[in-house]
Amino acid sequence: MIEEVLVTLKANPKIDPVLSTWSWEVPVYLFLGGLTAGIMFFAAIMVLTNRQREVPFMTEKLVLWTVILLSIGMGALFLDLSHRWYVYRFYTAFRPTSPMSWGSWILIIIYPVCILQILSTFRQGYPKLARRLERFGVGVLALDLSERFRRPVAWVSVPFALGLGIYTGVLLNTLVARPFWNTGILPILFLVSALSTASALAILGTSDKGERHLFTRIDFGLIAVEILLVFLLVIDLSAGSEVQLASVDLILGGRYTVAFWILFFSVGLLIPFLLEARELLGKSAAAFYMAPLFVLIGGYLLRQVVMNIGLHSSWSNYANQFDPQLLELLH
Amino acid sequence: MTRYAMVIDMRICVGCGDCVTACKTENQMPDGLTRDWVVERTSGVYPNLSTEFRSERCNHCSHATCVYVCPTGASHYWRDTNIVLVDEGMCTGCKACIASCPYDARLIMHPEGYVDKCTFCHHRVEKGLDPACVSTCPTHCMYFGVLDDPASKVSTLLRTRNYKTLLQETGNQPNVYYLT
Amino acid sequence: MDNKGQQSFKPVSWDEAFDFIAARMKRVAADHGPEKVALFSHGSGGGHFKHLLKAFGSNSYVAPSFAQCRGAREVAFKLTYGEGVGSPDRTDMEHSRCIVLIGSHIGENLHNSQVQTFAAALHNKVKLITVDPRFSVPAGKSDHWLPIKPGTDIALLLAWMHVLIQEDLYDREYVTRYTHGFSALKEHVQHLTPEWAYPITTIPAAQIRETARVMAANAPATLIHPGRHVAWYGDDTQRLRAVAILNALLGSWGRPGGYYMQEKVNLPNYPVPKYPKITAKVQDANKGKYPEAYAGVSTAMFDASIGPDALYKAWIVYGTNLPITVPGVAGRMQEAVDSLDLIVAIDIQPSEVTGYADVILPECTYLERYDTLRNAAEQTPNLALRMPAFKPKYDSKPGWWIAKQLGERLGLGDYFPWKDYQEVLDWQLQKVGSSLAEMQKIGVKVFPRKSPLYFTDGADIEFDTPTGKIELYSTKLAKLGFDPLPNYTAHQEPPPGYYRLNYGRTPAHTFGRTQNNRYLFEIMPENVVWVHPTVAREWGLGNGRYVRLKNQDGIESNRIRVRVTERIRPDSVFMAHGFGHTSKGLRLANGRGADDTALITNVLHDPIMGSSGMRANFVTFLEGEV
């Protein structure tokens, strides 16, 4: 028998007994960042494959939401900072070894890319707003140029979209002290999920039957890949080190089993997978909005649940002998 | 890089926790926050048992992931040593460093919100003193010194005694050594 | 003052309080005699009140450090060597090559200087042998851990003597030159073989032999440690006699690595009038029992304070939190209150005992006051000054001031002829070639030794015993009708469903005094009860769960957290002493953890000197508790 106990009380808030440093803000950012990446990706790919008119909602309407969703996500990230008035420090340094530093700078570059992408289809998507913009000479110029360089803009958008999508996973993956995140599958899973949630948003929003059908097919394929990746993730961790084994136990009978398999996996993947399969087989289109809704919920839950499990997984396994709540008496 | 090391003789340590109180008072830690702690590990079955006591803190790693993941440079090495400090004026409280530390040695300073940790008492070290925990230990089981100096007590101990470091497998190259 | 154990009081001026106390004390003296005022005291400030009491005409003072702690040890060593171990212990651990700890857990007990010398011994790679039913901290550092069955130590000690004598491993020259009664001892232990001890102690015979040989191989630098809190089973003097005898066989008394010869500074007292002659003795409280009790027995004094023909009518309680310190009195505090004419508590905090007092005199802490000079007999004679680090907080006052004020109101001003205590300290220090000014700078002053630290080889030594020798065979005990050589007697076993209550110290806290200190609370806010995994399974107790314990007399404890650990035997539980406070005034400590002393209602008094054995108490778990 091994017993590891703390002789002195250790109860640093949000650190002990397990990390709870991040709450909903970071998952919301990861989710919205993923969504942004997915929209950028599809909007660009559709332009590049000359399908812009086939999927007008995605390429013309939804694309505007990239900057909005990303801004909300960054707002959430800002709320998460515990020393937040020093936020400007992200931009007084570039730390090449820090994924988060890369992330913050990438975001700075992604904004103009997004805006160019938006402008390149703005006249089709938001004619009223475009007319307002056209009141200014600069506006006309910007719209003209963006439309003219629609394809190059799309070309640029693709790597940035993929980068952002993968980055949301890499961010966690590189925090090596949290065994559950230490699998290369995680960034890919996050990327595929990002694309899936963007597809789902398109299915929900479009009034075009063809576009909905196309994205349902795409999403169906993406969910299938995701299901595969989830199993690969479990297998990968199960073949890992002692701490990774302990971390995967958290979802194989441990305290996150229900959250992972029922909430995320069933609600977020399995149910929409089945619903979309039925729809593709032409069986029930009546509740077509259900599947994408589940996908979006699933996309968020994936990030929230994976983040929580990761924070819970750790290298240390000592426990307090004494009740840490007693420290509250000191205040 | 000048490498400072702390060497703790687990054969001598009785787990009294004076190191913890010394740290709290020296560094005026707010109520309930701690930069160091003592772990007692018992293995075996009665009456075939063994115990070890480990006074733990930041390992001031030579390859400190917390420094590498910090997006602002707030977590940094002090004056070309392995002493890892957090510059509170640069820390945003993003907490990436907390998640990257396998020792869970970092904490969030209350009420300000920046990240805090053991400093190896660098304010004492620069005056040529030992960290507060080391100088307080009633069993004199803790040593502090420069690892690069082959004549230092810490170097001698590591040359002549068996030791371990914690979670070496994470690749962080910790600099708190435990004599076994 | 409401003195029903509630911490409610009315603040009054110091003058009013002193006048009240002085009036009551004078009345007690007039009606019954001054010796009816008793003092319970612990700690270095107690000297001021001992002085006050003697001037008043009473010798009736006790300290729990005798009957609850090291009294049996002192008596046993006095019977054997003519002098006690003394405090600080005269153990020469930093030079020991082998140390044997018997139920003593240095390290958990952070007696600072003792821990430092123990650690020095560990640094020197001492051979450590630990006898403890619990896998204590030093057990974990031992070369040999003997997980003995509780209560059977004397059998082990006798078997060790047998091996040393049988295998001719004892220090023949030392024994011949210095001891009395070796042949009687040899005969006494002749049949007390390791094989005899094995079923009693559960320590295999081979291990008993092996450890005896290790002791002999390192002798005389082998220290059979005498322990400190030795009030266990009521035959404590006999057990400590066995320890003393074992040391004598190894020749470690007076030898490097064993027991050194103490020396202190010859420090004169500040001149005051002679104390009045007092015929009453503190031993009167013992009612003819405990012939070797050279100091007051706290439990006896407590008992003698209750009832219509009580020996004591007033108490001054200095820094002694009786309910948590003295076993078997917690439930009877009210009886004492009802019987006594006056209880004065002098304390730095609202400890439990202050709730029973008529008057509380708030003393400032040790960091805020001068006290008597520390002049302890050690390897090197030295004086240490306690001086204030800052001004007293609130309206608290130093003990010397309280004693002087009270003395003046009792008409004993002549005994306090100085303006303040600095005057006394400076006078004393000047007499030994120092001064208060010097000591304020250096804190501790070391003086050269005048006598040898160890026995010089081959020197003839007169021991202060009836035979002038180290008495392996105690002629005094024989004369008093006690066993002149120690015998093993079986002790009570836990009834079914009950577990022996094993208790001890924890390094974070000092007795029951510091649980409310916020720094120390922060590292250890409560105690836990150690439970063996099989017991935990049987009772369905998980780590971190709170339980309540009930002892053999139906006394229930406060709730305490369970720690499931292999470090305890399945027939015992263990908790650190000093927790489970009930005083509301101790804001942090109140209600945290369980109080072992309250569960110790079965007290086994040592017939030789009256120590209160605490280890025959058994507890069970109360089910259905949070």
PDB file of N, CA, C and O in Angstrom, chain A residues 190-225:
ATOM      1  N   PHE A 190      -9.994  18.566 -32.085  1.00  0.00           N
ATOM      2  CA  PHE A 190     -10.540  19.912 -31.957  1.00  0.00           C
ATOM      3  C   PHE A 190     -10.773  20.533 -33.340  1.00  0.00           C
ATOM      4  O   PHE A 190     -11.758  21.227 -33.559  1.00  0.00           O
ATOM      5  N   LEU A 191      -9.865  20.265 -34.263  1.00  0.00           N
ATOM      6  CA  LEU A 191     -10.005  20.822 -35.606  1.00  0.00           C
ATOM      7  C   LEU A 191     -11.237  20.248 -36.300  1.00  0.00           C
ATOM      8  O   LEU A 191     -12.061  20.989 -36.851  1.00  0.00           O
ATOM      9  N   VAL A 192     -11.363  18.944 -36.240  1.00  0.00           N
ATOM     10  CA  VAL A 192     -12.506  18.300 -36.899  1.00  0.00           C
ATOM     11  C   VAL A 192     -13.798  18.787 -36.262  1.00  0.00           C
ATOM     12  O   VAL A 192     -14.783  19.086 -36.943  1.00  0.00           O
ATOM     13  N   SER A 193     -13.769  18.913 -34.953  1.00  0.00           N
ATOM     14  CA  SER A 193     -14.951  19.412 -34.255  1.00  0.00           C
ATOM     15  C   SER A 193     -15.256  20.847 -34.681  1.00  0.00           C
ATOM     16  O   SER A 193     -16.426  21.224 -34.846  1.00  0.00           O
ATOM     17  N   ALA A 194     -14.199  21.629 -34.893  1.00  0.00           N
ATOM     18  CA  ALA A 194     -14.389  23.018 -35.314  1.00  0.00           C
ATOM     19  C   ALA A 194     -15.117  23.057 -36.662  1.00  0.00           C
ATOM     20  O   ALA A 194     -16.075  23.807 -36.851  1.00  0.00           O
ATOM     21  N   LEU A 195     -14.662  22.201 -37.574  1.00  0.00           N
ATOM     22  CA  LEU A 195     -15.285  22.164 -38.904  1.00  0.00           C
ATOM     23  C   LEU A 195     -16.727  21.677 -38.786  1.00  0.00           C
ATOM     24  O   LEU A 195     -17.631  22.200 -39.446  1.00  0.00           O
ATOM     25  N   SER A 196     -16.927  20.701 -37.919  1.00  0.00           N
ATOM     26  CA  SER A 196     -18.262  20.143 -37.751  1.00  0.00           C
ATOM     27  C   SER A 196     -19.234  21.184 -37.204  1.00  0.00           C
ATOM     28  O   SER A 196     -20.366  21.298 -37.680  1.00  0.00           O
ATOM     29  N   THR A 197     -18.774  21.964 -36.222  1.00  0.00           N
ATOM     30  CA  THR A 197     -19.683  22.962 -35.638  1.00  0.00           C
ATOM     31  C   THR A 197     -19.999  24.052 -36.661  1.00  0.00           C
ATOM     32  O   THR A 197     -21.132  24.546 -36.715  1.00  0.00           O
ATOM     33  N   ALA A 198     -19.020  24.394 -37.501  1.00  0.00           N
ATOM     34  CA  ALA A 198     -19.287  25.406 -38.530  1.00  0.00           C
ATOM     35  C   ALA A 198     -20.313  24.877 -39.531  1.00  0.00           C
ATOM     36  O   ALA A 198     -21.234  25.600 -39.938  1.00  0.00           O
ATOM     37  N   SER A 199     -20.164  23.606 -39.889  1.00  0.00           N
ATOM     38  CA  SER A 199     -21.145  22.999 -40.782  1.00  0.00           C
ATOM     39  C   SER A 199     -22.522  23.051 -40.154  1.00  0.00           C
ATOM     40  O   SER A 199     -23.525  23.358 -40.820  1.00  0.00           O
ATOM     41  N   ALA A 200     -22.565  22.716 -38.864  1.00  0.00           N
ATOM     42  CA  ALA A 200     -23.846  22.682 -38.176  1.00  0.00           C
ATOM     43  C   ALA A 200     -24.503  24.053 -38.187  1.00  0.00           C
ATOM     44  O   ALA A 200     -25.717  24.166 -38.383  1.00  0.00           O
ATOM     45  N   LEU A 201     -23.692  25.058 -38.012  1.00  0.00           N
ATOM     46  CA  LEU A 201     -24.231  26.419 -38.007  1.00  0.00           C
ATOM     47  C   LEU A 201     -24.813  26.753 -39.381  1.00  0.00           C
ATOM     48  O   LEU A 201     -25.868  27.401 -39.486  1.00  0.00           O
ATOM     49  N   ALA A 202     -24.123  26.265 -40.417  1.00  0.00           N
ATOM     50  CA  ALA A 202     -24.611  26.496 -41.774  1.00  0.00           C
ATOM     51  C   ALA A 202     -25.941  25.767 -41.984  1.00  0.00           C
ATOM     52  O   ALA A 202     -26.880  26.330 -42.562  1.00  0.00           O
ATOM     53  N   ILE A 203     -26.041  24.555 -41.511  1.00  0.00           N
ATOM     54  CA  ILE A 203     -27.274  23.783 -41.669  1.00  0.00           C
ATOM     55  C   ILE A 203     -28.430  24.524 -40.989  1.00  0.00           C
ATOM     56  O   ILE A 203     -29.534  24.630 -41.527  1.00  0.00           O
ATOM     57  N   LEU A 204     -28.121  25.024 -39.802  1.00  0.00           N
ATOM     58  CA  LEU A 204     -29.147  25.717 -39.029  1.00  0.00           C
ATOM     59  C   LEU A 204     -29.603  26.999 -39.727  1.00  0.00           C
ATOM     60  O   LEU A 204     -30.791  27.323 -39.749  1.00  0.00           O
ATOM     61  N   GLY A 205     -28.621  27.718 -40.287  1.00  0.00           N
ATOM     62  CA  GLY A 205     -28.921  29.062 -40.752  1.00  0.00           C
ATOM     63  C   GLY A 205     -29.435  29.148 -42.178  1.00  0.00           C
ATOM     64  O   GLY A 205     -30.208  30.040 -42.514  1.00  0.00           O
ATOM     65  N   THR A 206     -29.054  28.207 -43.001  1.00  0.00           N
ATOM     66  CA  THR A 206     -29.361  28.374 -44.424  1.00  0.00           C
ATOM     67  C   THR A 206     -30.839  28.083 -44.724  1.00  0.00           C
ATOM     68  O   THR A 206     -31.471  27.259 -44.056  1.00  0.00           O
ATOM     69  N   SER A 207     -31.331  28.780 -45.738  1.00  0.00           N
ATOM     70  CA  SER A 207     -32.679  28.465 -46.186  1.00  0.00           C
ATOM     71  C   SER A 207     -32.613  27.712 -47.515  1.00  0.00           C
ATOM     72  O   SER A 207     -33.616  27.358 -48.097  1.00  0.00           O
ATOM     73  N   ASP A 208     -31.378  27.498 -47.931  1.00  0.00           N
ATOM     74  CA  ASP A 208     -31.154  26.827 -49.207  1.00  0.00           C
ATOM     75  C   ASP A 208     -31.065  25.325 -48.973  1.00  0.00           C
ATOM     76  O   ASP A 208     -30.196  24.851 -48.242  1.00  0.00           O
ATOM     77  N   LYS A 209     -31.989  24.596 -49.627  1.00  0.00           N
ATOM     78  CA  LYS A 209     -32.027  23.150 -49.414  1.00  0.00           C
ATOM     79  C   LYS A 209     -30.747  22.455 -49.845  1.00  0.00           C
ATOM     80  O   LYS A 209     -30.232  21.569 -49.173  1.00  0.00           O
ATOM     81  N   GLY A 210     -30.213  22.897 -50.949  1.00  0.00           N
ATOM     82  CA  GLY A 210     -28.991  22.297 -51.472  1.00  0.00           C
ATOM     83  C   GLY A 210     -27.834  22.498 -50.510  1.00  0.00           C
ATOM     84  O   GLY A 210     -27.077  21.573 -50.212  1.00  0.00           O
ATOM     85  N   GLU A 211     -27.735  23.727 -49.982  1.00  0.00           N
ATOM     86  CA  GLU A 211     -26.637  24.025 -49.057  1.00  0.00           C
ATOM     87  C   GLU A 211     -26.777  23.173 -47.789  1.00  0.00           C
ATOM     88  O   GLU A 211     -25.822  22.615 -47.281  1.00  0.00           O
ATOM     89  N   ARG A 212     -28.041  23.099 -47.316  1.00  0.00           N
ATOM     90  CA  ARG A 212     -28.247  22.307 -46.104  1.00  0.00           C
ATOM     91  C   ARG A 212     -27.846  20.851 -46.328  1.00  0.00           C
ATOM     92  O   ARG A 212     -27.173  20.243 -45.524  1.00  0.00           O
ATOM     93  N   HIS A 213     -28.254  20.329 -47.493  1.00  0.00           N
ATOM     94  CA  HIS A 213     -27.948  18.937 -47.779  1.00  0.00           C
ATOM     95  C   HIS A 213     -26.443  18.710 -47.885  1.00  0.00           C
ATOM     96  O   HIS A 213     -25.909  17.754 -47.318  1.00  0.00           O
ATOM     97  N   LEU A 214     -25.780  19.651 -48.551  1.00  0.00           N
ATOM     98  CA  LEU A 214     -24.322  19.515 -48.705  1.00  0.00           C
ATOM     99  C   LEU A 214     -23.641  19.505 -47.336  1.00  0.00           C
ATOM    100  O   LEU A 214     -22.823  18.639 -47.025  1.00  0.00           O
ATOM    101  N   PHE A 215     -24.026  20.480 -46.497  1.00  0.00           N
ATOM    102  CA  PHE A 215     -23.348  20.544 -45.198  1.00  0.00           C
ATOM    103  C   PHE A 215     -23.762  19.400 -44.269  1.00  0.00           C
ATOM    104  O   PHE A 215     -22.983  18.992 -43.408  1.00  0.00           O
ATOM    105  N   THR A 216     -24.971  18.895 -44.470  1.00  0.00           N
ATOM    106  CA  THR A 216     -25.351  17.720 -43.685  1.00  0.00           C
ATOM    107  C   THR A 216     -24.443  16.543 -44.055  1.00  0.00           C
ATOM    108  O   THR A 216     -23.967  15.806 -43.196  1.00  0.00           O
ATOM    109  N   ARG A 217     -24.191  16.424 -45.360  1.00  0.00           N
ATOM    110  CA  ARG A 217     -23.298  15.336 -45.788  1.00  0.00           C
ATOM    111  C   ARG A 217     -21.892  15.541 -45.227  1.00  0.00           C
ATOM    112  O   ARG A 217     -21.264  14.617 -44.718  1.00  0.00           O
ATOM    113  N   ILE A 218     -21.428  16.760 -45.339  1.00  0.00           N
ATOM    114  CA  ILE A 218     -20.079  17.057 -44.818  1.00  0.00           C
ATOM    115  C   ILE A 218     -20.023  16.779 -43.319  1.00  0.00           C
ATOM    116  O   ILE A 218     -19.116  16.101 -42.820  1.00  0.00           O
ATOM    117  N   ASP A 219     -21.033  17.288 -42.608  1.00  0.00           N
ATOM    118  CA  ASP A 219     -21.041  17.134 -41.166  1.00  0.00           C
ATOM    119  C   ASP A 219     -21.103  15.669 -40.764  1.00  0.00           C
ATOM    120  O   ASP A 219     -20.417  15.229 -39.837  1.00  0.00           O
ATOM    121  N   PHE A 220     -21.915  14.918 -41.495  1.00  0.00           N
ATOM    122  CA  PHE A 220     -22.036  13.494 -41.220  1.00  0.00           C
ATOM    123  C   PHE A 220     -20.659  12.831 -41.278  1.00  0.00           C
ATOM    124  O   PHE A 220     -20.251  12.085 -40.391  1.00  0.00           O
ATOM    125  N   GLY A 221     -19.912  13.184 -42.315  1.00  0.00           N
ATOM    126  CA  GLY A 221     -18.569  12.634 -42.462  1.00  0.00           C
ATOM    127  C   GLY A 221     -17.651  13.093 -41.331  1.00  0.00           C
ATOM    128  O   GLY A 221     -16.896  12.299 -40.753  1.00  0.00           O
ATOM    129  N   LEU A 222     -17.771  14.368 -40.985  1.00  0.00           N
ATOM    130  CA  LEU A 222     -16.898  14.898 -39.925  1.00  0.00           C
ATOM    131  C   LEU A 222     -17.191  14.232 -38.575  1.00  0.00           C
ATOM    132  O   LEU A 222     -16.271  13.896 -37.823  1.00  0.00           O
ATOM    133  N   ILE A 223     -18.485  14.035 -38.300  1.00  0.00           N
ATOM    134  CA  ILE A 223     -18.837  13.385 -37.026  1.00  0.00           C
ATOM    135  C   ILE A 223     -18.283  11.965 -37.002  1.00  0.00           C
ATOM    136  O   ILE A 223     -17.759  11.502 -35.981  1.00  0.00           O
ATOM    137  N   ALA A 224     -18.378  11.310 -38.153  1.00  0.00           N
ATOM    138  CA  ALA A 224     -17.841   9.947 -38.222  1.00  0.00           C
ATOM    139  C   ALA A 224     -16.355   9.963 -37.884  1.00  0.00           C
ATOM    140  O   ALA A 224     -15.869   9.141 -37.096  1.00  0.00           O
ATOM    141  N   VAL A 225     -15.655  10.930 -38.450  1.00  0.00           N
ATOM    142  CA  VAL A 225     -14.217  11.047 -38.159  1.00  0.00           C
ATOM    143  C   VAL A 225     -14.001  11.339 -36.671  1.00  0.00           C
ATOM    144  O   VAL A 225     -13.122  10.766 -36.026  1.00  0.00           O
TER     145      VAL A 225
END
